Coordinates of C-alpha atoms in Angstrom, one line a residue:
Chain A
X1 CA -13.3 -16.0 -2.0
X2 CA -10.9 -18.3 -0.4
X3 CA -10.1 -19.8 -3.8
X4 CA -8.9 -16.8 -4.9
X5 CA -6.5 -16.5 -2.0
X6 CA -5.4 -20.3 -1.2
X7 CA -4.3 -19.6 -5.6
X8 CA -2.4 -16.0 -4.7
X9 CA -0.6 -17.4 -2.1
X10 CA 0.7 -20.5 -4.3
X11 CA 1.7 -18.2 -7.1
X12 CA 3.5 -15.9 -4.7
X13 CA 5.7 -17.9 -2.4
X14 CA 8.7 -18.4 -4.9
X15 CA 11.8 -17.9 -4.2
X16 CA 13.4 -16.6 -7.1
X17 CA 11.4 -13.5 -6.6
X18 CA 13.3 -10.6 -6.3
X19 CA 11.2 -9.8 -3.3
X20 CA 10.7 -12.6 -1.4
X21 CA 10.3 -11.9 2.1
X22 CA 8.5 -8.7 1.2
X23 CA 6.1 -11.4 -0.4
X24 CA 5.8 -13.7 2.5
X25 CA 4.6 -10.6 4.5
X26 CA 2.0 -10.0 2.2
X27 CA 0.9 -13.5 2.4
X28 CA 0.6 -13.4 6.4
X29 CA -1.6 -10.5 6.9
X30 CA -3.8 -11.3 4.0
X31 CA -3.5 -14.2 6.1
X32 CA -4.5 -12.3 9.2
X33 CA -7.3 -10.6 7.0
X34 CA -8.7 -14.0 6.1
X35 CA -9.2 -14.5 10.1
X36 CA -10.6 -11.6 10.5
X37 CA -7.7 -9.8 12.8
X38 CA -6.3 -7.5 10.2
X39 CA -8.8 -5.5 8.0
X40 CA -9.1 -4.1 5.1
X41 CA -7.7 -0.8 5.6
X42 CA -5.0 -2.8 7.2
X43 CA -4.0 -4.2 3.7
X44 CA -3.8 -1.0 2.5
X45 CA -1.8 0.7 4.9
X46 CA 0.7 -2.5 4.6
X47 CA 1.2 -1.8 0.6
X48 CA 1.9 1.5 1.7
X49 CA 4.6 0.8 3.9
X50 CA 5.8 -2.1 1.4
X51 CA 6.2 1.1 -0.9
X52 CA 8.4 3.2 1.7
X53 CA 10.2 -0.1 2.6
X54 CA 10.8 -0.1 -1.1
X55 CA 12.9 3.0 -1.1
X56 CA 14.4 2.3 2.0
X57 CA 15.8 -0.9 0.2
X58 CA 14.3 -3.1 2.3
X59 CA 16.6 -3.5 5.4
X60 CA 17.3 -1.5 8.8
X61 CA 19.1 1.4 8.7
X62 CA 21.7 2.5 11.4
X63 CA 19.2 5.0 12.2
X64 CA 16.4 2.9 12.9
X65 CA 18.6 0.6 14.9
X66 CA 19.6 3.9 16.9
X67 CA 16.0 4.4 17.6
X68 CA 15.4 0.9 18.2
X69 CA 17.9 0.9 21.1
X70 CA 16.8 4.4 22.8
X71 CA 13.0 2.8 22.2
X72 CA 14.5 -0.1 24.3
X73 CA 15.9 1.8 27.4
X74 CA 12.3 3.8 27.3
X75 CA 10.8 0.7 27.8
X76 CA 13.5 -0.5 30.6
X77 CA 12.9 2.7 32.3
X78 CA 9.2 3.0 32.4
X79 CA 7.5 3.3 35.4
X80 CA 4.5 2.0 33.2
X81 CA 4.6 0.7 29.4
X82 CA 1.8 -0.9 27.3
X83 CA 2.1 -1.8 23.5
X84 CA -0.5 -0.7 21.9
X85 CA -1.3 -3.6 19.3
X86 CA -4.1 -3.1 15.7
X87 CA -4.5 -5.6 13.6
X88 CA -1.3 -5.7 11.5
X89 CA 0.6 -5.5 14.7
X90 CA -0.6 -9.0 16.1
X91 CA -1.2 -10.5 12.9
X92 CA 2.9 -9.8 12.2
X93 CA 4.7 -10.0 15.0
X94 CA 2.4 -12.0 17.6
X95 CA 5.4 -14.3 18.9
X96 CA 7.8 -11.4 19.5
X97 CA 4.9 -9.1 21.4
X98 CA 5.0 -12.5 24.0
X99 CA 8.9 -12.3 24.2
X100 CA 8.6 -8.7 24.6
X101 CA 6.5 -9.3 27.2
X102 CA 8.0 -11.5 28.8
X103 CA 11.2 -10.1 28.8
X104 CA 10.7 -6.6 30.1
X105 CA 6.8 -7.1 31.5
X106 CA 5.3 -4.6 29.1
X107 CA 1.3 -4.2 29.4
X108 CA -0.2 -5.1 25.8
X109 CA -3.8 -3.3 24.9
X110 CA -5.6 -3.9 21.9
X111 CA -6.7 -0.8 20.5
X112 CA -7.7 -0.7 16.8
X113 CA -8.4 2.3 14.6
X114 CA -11.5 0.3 13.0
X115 CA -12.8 -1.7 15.6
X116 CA -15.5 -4.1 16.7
X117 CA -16.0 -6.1 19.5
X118 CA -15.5 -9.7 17.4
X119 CA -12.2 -8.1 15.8
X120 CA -11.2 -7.0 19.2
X121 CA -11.9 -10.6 20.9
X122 CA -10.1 -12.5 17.2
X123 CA -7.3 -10.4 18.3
X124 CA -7.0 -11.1 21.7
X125 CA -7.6 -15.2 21.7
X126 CA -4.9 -14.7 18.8
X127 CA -2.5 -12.9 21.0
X128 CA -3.3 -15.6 23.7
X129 CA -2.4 -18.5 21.2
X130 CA 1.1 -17.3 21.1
X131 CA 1.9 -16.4 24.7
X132 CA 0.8 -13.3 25.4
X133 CA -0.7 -12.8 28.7
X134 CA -3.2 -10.1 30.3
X135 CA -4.4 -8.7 27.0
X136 CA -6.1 -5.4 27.6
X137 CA -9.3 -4.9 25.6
X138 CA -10.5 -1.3 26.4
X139 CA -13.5 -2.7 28.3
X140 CA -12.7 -0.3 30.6
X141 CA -12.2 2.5 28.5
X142 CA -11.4 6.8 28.9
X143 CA -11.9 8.9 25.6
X144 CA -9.2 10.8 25.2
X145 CA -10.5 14.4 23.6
X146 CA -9.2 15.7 20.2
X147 CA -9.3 12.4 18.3
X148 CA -11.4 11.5 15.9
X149 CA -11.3 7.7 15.4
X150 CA -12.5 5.1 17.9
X151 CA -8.5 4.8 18.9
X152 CA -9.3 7.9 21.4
X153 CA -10.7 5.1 23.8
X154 CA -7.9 4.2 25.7
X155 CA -7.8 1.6 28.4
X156 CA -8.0 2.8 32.1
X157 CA -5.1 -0.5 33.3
X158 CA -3.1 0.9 29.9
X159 CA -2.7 3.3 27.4
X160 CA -4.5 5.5 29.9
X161 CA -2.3 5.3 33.0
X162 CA 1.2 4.4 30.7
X163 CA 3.9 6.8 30.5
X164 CA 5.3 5.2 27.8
X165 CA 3.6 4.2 24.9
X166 CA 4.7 2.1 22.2
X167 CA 2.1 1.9 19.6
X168 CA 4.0 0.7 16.4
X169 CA 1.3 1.1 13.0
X170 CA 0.1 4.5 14.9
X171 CA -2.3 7.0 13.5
X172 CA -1.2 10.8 14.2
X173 CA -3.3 12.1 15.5
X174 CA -3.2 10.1 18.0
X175 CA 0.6 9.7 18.5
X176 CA -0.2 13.4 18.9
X177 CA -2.5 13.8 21.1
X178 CA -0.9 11.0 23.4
X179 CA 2.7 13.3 23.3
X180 CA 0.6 16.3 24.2
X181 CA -0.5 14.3 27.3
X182 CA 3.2 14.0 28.7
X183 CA 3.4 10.4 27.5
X184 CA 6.6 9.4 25.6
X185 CA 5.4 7.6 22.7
X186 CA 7.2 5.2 20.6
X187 CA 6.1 3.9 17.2
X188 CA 7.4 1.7 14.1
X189 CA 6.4 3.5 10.8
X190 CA 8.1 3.1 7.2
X191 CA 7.0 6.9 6.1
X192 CA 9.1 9.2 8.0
X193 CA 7.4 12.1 6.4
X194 CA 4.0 11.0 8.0
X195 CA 2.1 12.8 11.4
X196 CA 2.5 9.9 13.4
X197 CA 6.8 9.5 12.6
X198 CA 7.1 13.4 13.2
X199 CA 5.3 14.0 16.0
X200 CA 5.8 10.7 18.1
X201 CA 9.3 11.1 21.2
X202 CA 10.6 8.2 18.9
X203 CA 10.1 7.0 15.6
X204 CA 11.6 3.3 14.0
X205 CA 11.7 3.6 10.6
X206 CA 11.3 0.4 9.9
X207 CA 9.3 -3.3 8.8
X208 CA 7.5 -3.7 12.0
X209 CA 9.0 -8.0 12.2
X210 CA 12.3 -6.5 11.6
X211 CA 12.0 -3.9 14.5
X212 CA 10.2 -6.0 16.8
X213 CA 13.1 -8.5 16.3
X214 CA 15.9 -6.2 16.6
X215 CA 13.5 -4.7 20.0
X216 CA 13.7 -8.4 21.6
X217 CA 17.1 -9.1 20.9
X218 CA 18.2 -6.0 22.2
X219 CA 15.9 -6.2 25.0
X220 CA 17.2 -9.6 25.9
X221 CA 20.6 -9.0 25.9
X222 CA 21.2 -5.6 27.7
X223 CA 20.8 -7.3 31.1
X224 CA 23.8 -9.7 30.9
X225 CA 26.2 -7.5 28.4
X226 CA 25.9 -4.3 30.0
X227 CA 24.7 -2.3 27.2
X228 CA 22.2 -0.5 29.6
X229 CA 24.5 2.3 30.3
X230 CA 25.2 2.8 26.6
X231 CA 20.9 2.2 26.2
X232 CA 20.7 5.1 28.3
X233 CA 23.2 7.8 27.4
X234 CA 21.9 7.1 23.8
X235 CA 18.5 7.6 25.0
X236 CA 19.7 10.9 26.7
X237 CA 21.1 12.4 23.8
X238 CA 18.4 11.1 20.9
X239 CA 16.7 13.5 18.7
X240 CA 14.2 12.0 16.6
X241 CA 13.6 14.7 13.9
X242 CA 17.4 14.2 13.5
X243 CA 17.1 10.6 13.2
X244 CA 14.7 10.9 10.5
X245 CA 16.5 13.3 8.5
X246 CA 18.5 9.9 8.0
X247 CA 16.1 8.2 6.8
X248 CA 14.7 10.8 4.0
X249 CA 18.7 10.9 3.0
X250 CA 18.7 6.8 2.6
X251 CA 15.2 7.4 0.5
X252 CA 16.7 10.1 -1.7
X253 CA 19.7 8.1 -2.4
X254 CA 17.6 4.7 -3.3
X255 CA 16.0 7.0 -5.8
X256 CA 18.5 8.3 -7.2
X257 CA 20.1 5.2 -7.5
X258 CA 17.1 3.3 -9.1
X259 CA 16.7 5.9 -11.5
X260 CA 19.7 5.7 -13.0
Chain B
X1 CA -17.0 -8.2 9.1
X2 CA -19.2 -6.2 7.8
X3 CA -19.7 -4.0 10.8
X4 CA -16.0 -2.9 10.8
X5 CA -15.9 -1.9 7.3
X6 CA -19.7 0.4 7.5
X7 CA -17.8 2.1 10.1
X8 CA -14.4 1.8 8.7
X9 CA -16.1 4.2 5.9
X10 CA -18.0 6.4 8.6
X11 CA -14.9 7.5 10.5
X12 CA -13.2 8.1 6.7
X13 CA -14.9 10.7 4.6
X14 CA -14.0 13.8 6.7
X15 CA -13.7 16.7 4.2
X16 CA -11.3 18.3 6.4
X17 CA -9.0 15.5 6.2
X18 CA -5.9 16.8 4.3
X19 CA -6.1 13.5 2.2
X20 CA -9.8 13.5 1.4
X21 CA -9.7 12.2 -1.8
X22 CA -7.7 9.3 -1.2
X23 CA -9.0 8.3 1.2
X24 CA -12.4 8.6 -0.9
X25 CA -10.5 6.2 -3.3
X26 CA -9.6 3.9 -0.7
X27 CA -12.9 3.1 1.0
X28 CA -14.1 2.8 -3.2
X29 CA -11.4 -0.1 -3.3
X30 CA -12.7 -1.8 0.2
X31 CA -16.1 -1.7 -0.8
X32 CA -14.9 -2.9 -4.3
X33 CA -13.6 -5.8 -2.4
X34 CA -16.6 -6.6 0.0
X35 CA -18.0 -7.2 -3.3
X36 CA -15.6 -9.6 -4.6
X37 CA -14.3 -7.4 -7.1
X38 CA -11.0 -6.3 -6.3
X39 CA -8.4 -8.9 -4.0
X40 CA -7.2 -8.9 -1.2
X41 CA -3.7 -8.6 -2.8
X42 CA -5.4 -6.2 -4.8
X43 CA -5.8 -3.8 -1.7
X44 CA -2.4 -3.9 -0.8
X45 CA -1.1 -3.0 -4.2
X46 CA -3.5 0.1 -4.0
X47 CA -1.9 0.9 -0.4
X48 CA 1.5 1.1 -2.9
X49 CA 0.2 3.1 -5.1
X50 CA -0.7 6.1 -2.4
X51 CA 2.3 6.2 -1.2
X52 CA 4.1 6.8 -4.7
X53 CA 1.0 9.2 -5.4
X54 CA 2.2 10.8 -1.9
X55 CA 5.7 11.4 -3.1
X56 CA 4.2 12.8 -6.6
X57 CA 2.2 15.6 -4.9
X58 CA -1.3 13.3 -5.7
X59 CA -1.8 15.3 -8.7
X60 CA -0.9 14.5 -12.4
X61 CA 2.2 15.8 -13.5
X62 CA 3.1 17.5 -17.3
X63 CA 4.7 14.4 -17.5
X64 CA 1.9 11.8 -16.7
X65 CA -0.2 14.2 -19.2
X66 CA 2.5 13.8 -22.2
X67 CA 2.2 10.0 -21.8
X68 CA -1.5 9.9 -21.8
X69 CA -1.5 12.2 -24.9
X70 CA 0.6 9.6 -26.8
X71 CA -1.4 6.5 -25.1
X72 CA -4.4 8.3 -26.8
X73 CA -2.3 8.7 -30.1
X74 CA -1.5 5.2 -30.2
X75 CA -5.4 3.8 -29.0
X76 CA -6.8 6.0 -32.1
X77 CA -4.1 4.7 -34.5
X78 CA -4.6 1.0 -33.6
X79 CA -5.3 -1.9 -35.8
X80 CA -7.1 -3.8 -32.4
X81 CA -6.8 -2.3 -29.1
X82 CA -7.4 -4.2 -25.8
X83 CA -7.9 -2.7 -22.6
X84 CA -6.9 -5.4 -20.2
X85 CA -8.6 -5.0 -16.9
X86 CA -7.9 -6.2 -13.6
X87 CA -10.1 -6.1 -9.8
X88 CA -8.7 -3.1 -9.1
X89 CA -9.1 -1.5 -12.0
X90 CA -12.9 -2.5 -12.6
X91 CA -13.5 -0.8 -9.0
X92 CA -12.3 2.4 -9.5
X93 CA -13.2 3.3 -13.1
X94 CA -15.8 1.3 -15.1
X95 CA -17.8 4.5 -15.9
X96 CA -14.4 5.3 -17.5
X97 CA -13.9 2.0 -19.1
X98 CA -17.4 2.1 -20.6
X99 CA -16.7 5.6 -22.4
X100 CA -13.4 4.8 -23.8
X101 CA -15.4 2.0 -25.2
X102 CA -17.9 4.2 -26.5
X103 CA -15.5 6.5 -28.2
X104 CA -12.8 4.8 -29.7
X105 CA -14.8 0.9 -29.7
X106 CA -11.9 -0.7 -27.6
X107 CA -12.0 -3.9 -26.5
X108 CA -12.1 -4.9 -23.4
X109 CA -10.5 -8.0 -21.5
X110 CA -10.4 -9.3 -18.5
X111 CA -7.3 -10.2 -17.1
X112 CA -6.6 -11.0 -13.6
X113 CA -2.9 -11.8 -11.6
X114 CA -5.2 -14.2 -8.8
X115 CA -8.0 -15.3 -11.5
X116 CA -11.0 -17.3 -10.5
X117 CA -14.3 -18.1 -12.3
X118 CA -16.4 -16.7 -9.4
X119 CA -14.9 -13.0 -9.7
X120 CA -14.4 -12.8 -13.4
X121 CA -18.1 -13.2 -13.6
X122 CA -18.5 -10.5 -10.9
X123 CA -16.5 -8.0 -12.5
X124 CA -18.0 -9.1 -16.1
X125 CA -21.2 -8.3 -14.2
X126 CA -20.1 -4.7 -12.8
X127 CA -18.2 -3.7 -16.2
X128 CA -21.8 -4.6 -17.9
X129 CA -23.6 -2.8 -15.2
X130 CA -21.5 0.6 -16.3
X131 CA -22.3 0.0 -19.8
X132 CA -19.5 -2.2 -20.9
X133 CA -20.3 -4.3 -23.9
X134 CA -18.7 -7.2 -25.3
X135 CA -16.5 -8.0 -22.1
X136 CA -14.0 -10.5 -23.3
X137 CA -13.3 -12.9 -19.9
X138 CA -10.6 -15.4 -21.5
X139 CA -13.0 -18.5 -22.3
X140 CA -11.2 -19.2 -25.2
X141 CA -7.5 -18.7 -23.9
X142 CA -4.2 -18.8 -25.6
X143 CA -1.2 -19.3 -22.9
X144 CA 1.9 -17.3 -23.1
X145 CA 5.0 -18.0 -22.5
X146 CA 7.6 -17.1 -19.5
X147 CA 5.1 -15.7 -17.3
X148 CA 4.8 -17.8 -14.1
X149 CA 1.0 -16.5 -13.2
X150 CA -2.5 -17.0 -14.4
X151 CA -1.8 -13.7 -16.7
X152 CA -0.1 -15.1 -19.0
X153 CA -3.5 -16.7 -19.9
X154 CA -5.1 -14.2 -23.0
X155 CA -7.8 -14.1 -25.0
X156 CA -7.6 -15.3 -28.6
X157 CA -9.6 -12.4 -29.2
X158 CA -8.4 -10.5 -27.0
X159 CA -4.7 -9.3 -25.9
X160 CA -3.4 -12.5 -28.1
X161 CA -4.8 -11.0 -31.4
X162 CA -4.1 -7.0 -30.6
X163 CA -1.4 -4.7 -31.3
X164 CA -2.1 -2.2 -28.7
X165 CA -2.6 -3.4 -25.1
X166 CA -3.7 -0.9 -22.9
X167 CA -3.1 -2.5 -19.1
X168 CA -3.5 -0.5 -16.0
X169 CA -2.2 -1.8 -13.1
X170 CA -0.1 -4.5 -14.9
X171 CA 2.9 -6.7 -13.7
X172 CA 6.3 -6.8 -14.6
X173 CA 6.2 -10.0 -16.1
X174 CA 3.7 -9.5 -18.6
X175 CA 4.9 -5.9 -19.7
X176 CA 8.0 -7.2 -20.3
X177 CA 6.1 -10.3 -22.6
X178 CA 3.8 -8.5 -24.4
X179 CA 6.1 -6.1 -25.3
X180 CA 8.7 -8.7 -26.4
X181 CA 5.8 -10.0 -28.7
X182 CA 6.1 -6.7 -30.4
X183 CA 2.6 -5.3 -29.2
X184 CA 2.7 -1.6 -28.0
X185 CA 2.0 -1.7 -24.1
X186 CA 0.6 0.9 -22.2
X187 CA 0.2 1.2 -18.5
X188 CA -0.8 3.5 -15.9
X189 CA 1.6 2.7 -12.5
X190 CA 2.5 5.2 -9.6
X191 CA 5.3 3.5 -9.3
X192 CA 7.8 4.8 -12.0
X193 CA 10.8 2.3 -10.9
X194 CA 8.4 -0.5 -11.2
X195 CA 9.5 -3.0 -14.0
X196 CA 6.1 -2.7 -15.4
X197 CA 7.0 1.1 -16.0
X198 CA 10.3 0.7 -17.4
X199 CA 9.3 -2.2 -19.3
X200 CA 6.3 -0.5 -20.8
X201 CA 6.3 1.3 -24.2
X202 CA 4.1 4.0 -23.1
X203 CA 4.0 4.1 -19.0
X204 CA 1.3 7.0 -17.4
X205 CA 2.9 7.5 -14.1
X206 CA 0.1 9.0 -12.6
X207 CA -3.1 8.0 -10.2
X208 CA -5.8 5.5 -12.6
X209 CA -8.8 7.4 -11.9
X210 CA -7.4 10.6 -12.9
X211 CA -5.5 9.1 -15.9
X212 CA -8.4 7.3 -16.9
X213 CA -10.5 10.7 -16.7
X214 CA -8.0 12.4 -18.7
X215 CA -7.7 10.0 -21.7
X216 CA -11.4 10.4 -21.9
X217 CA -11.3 13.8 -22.2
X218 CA -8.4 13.7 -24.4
X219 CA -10.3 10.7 -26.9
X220 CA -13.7 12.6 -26.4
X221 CA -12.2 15.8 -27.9
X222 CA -9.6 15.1 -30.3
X223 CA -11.8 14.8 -33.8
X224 CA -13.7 17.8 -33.2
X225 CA -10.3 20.4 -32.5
X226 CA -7.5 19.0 -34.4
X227 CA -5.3 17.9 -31.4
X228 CA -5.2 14.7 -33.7
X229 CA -1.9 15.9 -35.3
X230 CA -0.2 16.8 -32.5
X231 CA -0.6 13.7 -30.5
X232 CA 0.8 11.6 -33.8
X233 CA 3.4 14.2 -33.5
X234 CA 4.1 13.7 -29.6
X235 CA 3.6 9.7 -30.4
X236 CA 6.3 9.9 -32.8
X237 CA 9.0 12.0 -30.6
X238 CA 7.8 10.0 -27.1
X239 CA 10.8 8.6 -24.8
X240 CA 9.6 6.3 -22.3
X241 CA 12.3 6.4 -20.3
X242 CA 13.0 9.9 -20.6
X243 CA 9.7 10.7 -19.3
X244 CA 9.7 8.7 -16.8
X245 CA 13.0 10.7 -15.5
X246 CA 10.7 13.2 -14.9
X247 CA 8.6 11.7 -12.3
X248 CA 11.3 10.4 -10.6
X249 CA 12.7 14.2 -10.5
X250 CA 9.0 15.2 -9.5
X251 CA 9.5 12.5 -6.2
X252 CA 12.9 13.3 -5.6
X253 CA 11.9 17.4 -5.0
X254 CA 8.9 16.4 -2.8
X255 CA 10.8 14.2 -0.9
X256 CA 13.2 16.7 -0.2
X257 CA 10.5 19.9 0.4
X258 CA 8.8 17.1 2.3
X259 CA 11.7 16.8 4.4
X260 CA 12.6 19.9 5.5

């Protein structure tokens, strides 16, 4: 079906559309679908958030750029943090998981909701291309209990041993079941209304590239500017169920505003 | 990738699951597109559509039922109705398609946004397999103007020769066209901001299996009890935009419960 595709992607890339970059996304992870690292649930789960990101116009709130920084000083204050990558996740934002990596030293574990050992090994030679080094696989694996999916298998060297988590694209249950284990965990998810946003230690609400941009820059700069202290007192006194409660406000207004 | 998407579906249909039917849906659509029926663009469109359905409680409002009554009003008043039909659409409800066919003898077109020879004939194919007769694919083609994709491309026999187009799952561009033309558009979209609902004459703001169940039932029973009168009556009176107001008051309240 590649014809199909190589025609989509011509007929979408024009500028003049009113939603552009939203459209160049699309393109890359049916992209990443094409290669076999995103699947098909994958595309669905993106139009979702493409619908949220919709209603949250499209840009990064001051909320999620609070929640951004506090994720930050977790992940400079970890005694252990691994990103937890699916497919979206590497087919979007390869380049900046290697900067993040290499900035603050974070473990990165592939650890899919739908895997298979081919996806699993797309993904990782995929993360490789880009920079990223000492990709966890799971090979070997604990289940953790009270999940369902195949994301319960958690690596021994990562998810497993981390005490902070940062698993942007997250399922809740698991974000869950991984808070219930004492682990702070971090995610990126356009739906603030959804299990994983509510019951995660800190939620983005945000387009994963735009998070994981704002996450390096941030990261990269709070060495040589100083902003650590300010990193950490914001961290001290963050309350995510607060912080979303700005983000359902920004939704309401959009829709309100669009309706008129 | 095969292997992913068998257990993709295994791990999905959990009845306990507090989102069982769309998720039900959604594998539907996946396996729609292993078969080359629906696109990959196609799936992440659906993921859209959830999330409105989401925000509109996934059930169909008084709202999305007044617009079906007058869609059903205007298909049994028509002089030539086309259904246009797209990937996603074939997927989820050709037994649907098939008895609207039956009952009210609409044609049916297909009518894709990332056409290709191949997948026409597929979903030709599957619409025939559901007892579908006379599927028009666009072989003899008129081309109209100011739409920038392959829809603009119409049958002669088709959606260039009727006055009541009947498009699920439409774009913007082509609403707005047809309409224009002076044909009577009717759509079904989750999305009631979209400009394919405001652009619409008729839009049903509601999930297309359950839309497309409804107008069945409506089309099936409306000779034999006299409902005939008062859906000319409702046709008459109808406000698109007015009703769409009332989804976006429907999303606005569960946004808001949601959020507390």
């Amino acid at each position: 079906m590649s014809d199909e595709l190589t025609r989509a992607q011509a007929i979408m890339v024009s500028k003049e559309h009113p939603r552009y970059a939203s459209l160049i996304l699309r393109n890359k992870l049916v992209e990443g679908y094409q290669r076999g690292i995103a699947s098909a649930h994958g595309l669905i789960a993106h139009g979702r958030g493409e619908a949220f990101d919709y209603l949250l116009g499209e840009q990064t709130s001051e909320s999620a750029c609070n929640a951004t920084k506090v994720a930050c000083a977790h992940l400079l204050t970890a005694r252990c943090a691994v990103l937890s990558v699916n497919g979206n996740t590497a087919t979007l934002v390869p380049d900046e998981i290697a900067e993040l990596q290499e900035i603050i030293g974070i473990a990165v574990e592939i650890n899919l909701f739908h895997p298979s050992a081919q996806r699993t090994k797309r993904i990782a030679d995929h993360l490789r291309d880009h920079g990223v080094a000492n990709v966890l696989t799971g090979f070997d694996f604990v289940k953790l209990a009270h999940i369902a999916s195949d994301r319960a298998n958690v690596d021994k060297k990562g998810i497993f041993k981390a005490d902070v988590v940062f698993a942007p694209l997250e399922d809740g249950d698991r974000a869950q079941v991984l808070t219930e284990l004492g682990k702070t965990v971090m995610t990126v998810d356009l739906n603030p209304l959804s299990r994983t946003a509510v019951t995660s230690t800190v939620t983005i609400v945000d387009e994963v590239t735009r998070a994981l941009k704002n996450l390096v820059s941030l990261a990269d700069h709070v060495g040589s500017d100083g902003q650590r202290k300010e990193l950490n007192l914001l961290k001290a006194s963050f309350d995510n169920q607060e912080n979303l409660k700005a983000s359902y406000a920004i939704m309401l207004k959009q829709l309100r505003d669009l309706s008129r």
